[in-house]
Short mmCIF file of C-alpha atoms in Angstrom, two decimals:
data_model
loop_
_atom_site.label_atom_id
_atom_site.label_comp_id
_atom_site.label_asym_id
_atom_site.label_seq_id
_atom_site.Cartn_x
_atom_site.Cartn_y
_atom_site.Cartn_z
CA MET A 1069 -17.91 4.59 -8.76
CA GLN A 1070 -14.44 5.36 -10.10
CA GLU A 1071 -13.34 3.82 -13.40
CA TRP A 1072 -10.11 3.87 -15.43
CA TRP A 1073 -8.85 2.34 -18.66
CA VAL A 1074 -5.10 1.60 -18.68
CA SER A 1075 -3.37 0.75 -21.96
CA LEU A 1076 -0.26 -1.39 -21.73
CA LYS A 1077 2.33 -2.30 -24.33
CA LYS A 1078 2.91 -6.05 -24.23
CA ASN A 1079 6.56 -7.08 -23.65
CA GLY A 1080 7.95 -4.12 -25.53
CA GLY A 1081 6.32 -5.33 -28.75
CA SER A 1082 3.75 -3.73 -30.98
CA THR A 1083 0.79 -5.58 -29.47
CA TRP A 1084 -1.32 -3.36 -27.24
CA SER A 1085 -3.57 -4.62 -24.54
CA GLY A 1086 -5.60 -2.88 -21.90
CA ILE A 1087 -6.73 -3.27 -18.35
CA TYR A 1088 -10.01 -1.78 -17.24
CA ILE A 1089 -9.96 -0.84 -13.55
CA LYS A 1090 -12.95 0.18 -11.51
CA LYS A 1091 -13.82 0.60 -7.87
CA PRO A 1092 -17.39 -0.68 -7.54
CA THR A 1093 -17.41 -0.33 -3.72
CA ASP A 1094 -15.49 1.74 -1.20
CA GLU A 1095 -12.96 -1.04 -0.56
CA ILE A 1096 -13.06 -3.47 -3.51
CA TRP A 1097 -11.34 -2.95 -6.86
CA GLU A 1098 -12.08 -4.85 -10.07
CA PHE A 1099 -9.43 -5.40 -12.73
CA ARG A 1100 -10.65 -6.59 -16.13
CA THR A 1101 -8.75 -7.51 -19.27
CA LEU A 1102 -9.53 -9.19 -22.56
CA PHE A 1103 -7.35 -12.03 -23.80
CA LYS A 1104 -8.19 -14.11 -26.88
CA ARG A 1105 -11.79 -12.84 -26.84
CA THR A 1106 -12.26 -13.90 -23.22
CA GLN A 1107 -12.83 -11.34 -20.49
CA TYR A 1108 -10.99 -12.03 -17.22
CA ARG A 1109 -11.85 -10.26 -13.96
CA LEU A 1110 -9.86 -10.09 -10.76
CA PHE A 1111 -11.17 -8.65 -7.49
CA ALA A 1112 -8.78 -7.13 -4.96
CA PHE A 1113 -8.37 -4.74 -2.04
CA TRP A 1114 -5.55 -2.68 -0.55
CA ASP A 1115 -4.01 -3.18 2.89
CA LYS A 1116 -2.59 0.23 3.82
CA SER A 1117 -2.31 -0.46 7.53
CA GLU A 1118 1.50 -0.35 7.49
CA LYS A 1119 3.01 3.13 7.26
CA ILE A 1120 5.66 2.15 4.71
CA ASP A 1121 4.25 -0.67 2.55
CA THR A 1122 0.93 -1.16 0.85
CA VAL A 1123 -0.14 -4.69 0.01
CA VAL A 1124 -2.64 -5.55 -2.73
CA ILE A 1125 -4.62 -8.69 -1.91
CA ALA A 1126 -6.45 -10.47 -4.73
CA THR A 1127 -9.54 -12.26 -3.44
CA HIS A 1128 -10.60 -14.21 -6.52
CA GLY A 1129 -11.06 -14.05 -10.25
CA LEU A 1130 -13.55 -15.17 -12.85
CA ILE A 1131 -14.29 -15.33 -16.54
CA LYS A 1132 -17.32 -13.27 -17.46
CA LYS A 1133 -18.98 -12.49 -20.78
CA THR A 1134 -21.17 -9.57 -19.72
CA ASN A 1135 -20.26 -6.06 -18.61
CA LYS A 1136 -22.24 -6.20 -15.37
CA THR A 1137 -20.30 -7.11 -12.24
CA PRO A 1138 -22.11 -9.89 -10.35
CA GLN A 1139 -23.19 -8.70 -6.88
CA GLY A 1140 -22.34 -12.13 -5.45
CA ASP A 1141 -18.70 -11.68 -6.46
CA LEU A 1142 -18.55 -8.25 -4.85
CA ASP A 1143 -20.05 -9.74 -1.68
CA LYS A 1144 -17.48 -12.57 -1.75
CA ALA A 1145 -14.59 -10.12 -2.15
CA GLU A 1146 -15.89 -8.04 0.77
CA ARG A 1147 -16.27 -11.14 2.99
CA LEU A 1148 -12.69 -12.18 2.22
CA ARG A 1149 -11.43 -8.64 2.91
CA LYS A 1150 -13.12 -8.59 6.31
CA LYS A 1151 -11.77 -12.06 7.14
CA TYR A 1152 -8.24 -10.99 6.15
CA PHE A 1153 -8.29 -8.02 8.53
CA GLU A 1154 -9.88 -10.06 11.34
CA LEU A 1155 -7.08 -12.62 11.11
CA LYS A 1156 -4.42 -9.94 10.78
CA ASN A 1157 -5.67 -8.08 13.85
CA LYS A 1158 -5.76 -11.29 15.93
CA LYS A 1159 -2.03 -11.76 15.31
CA LYS A 1160 -1.18 -8.38 16.85
#
């Protein structure tokens, strides 16, 4: 599993915030940030099927108070990723 911590400066001000990024599966990415003592998580995947553009698709998000990523949310993100590519391939 790959993991990164990215520090960001908020709106050019002196307040620093961070985004924790990890790749818990081969295709799903998890973005996590803390805002007002609440941890927000967003699950996403990349569509690199076009040679020029890459699209990042967010599947869903949640508020979680523990560090462990719920398996059900990883499963949901993977189901939505598969559905996205099935629908995309039908249009071709």
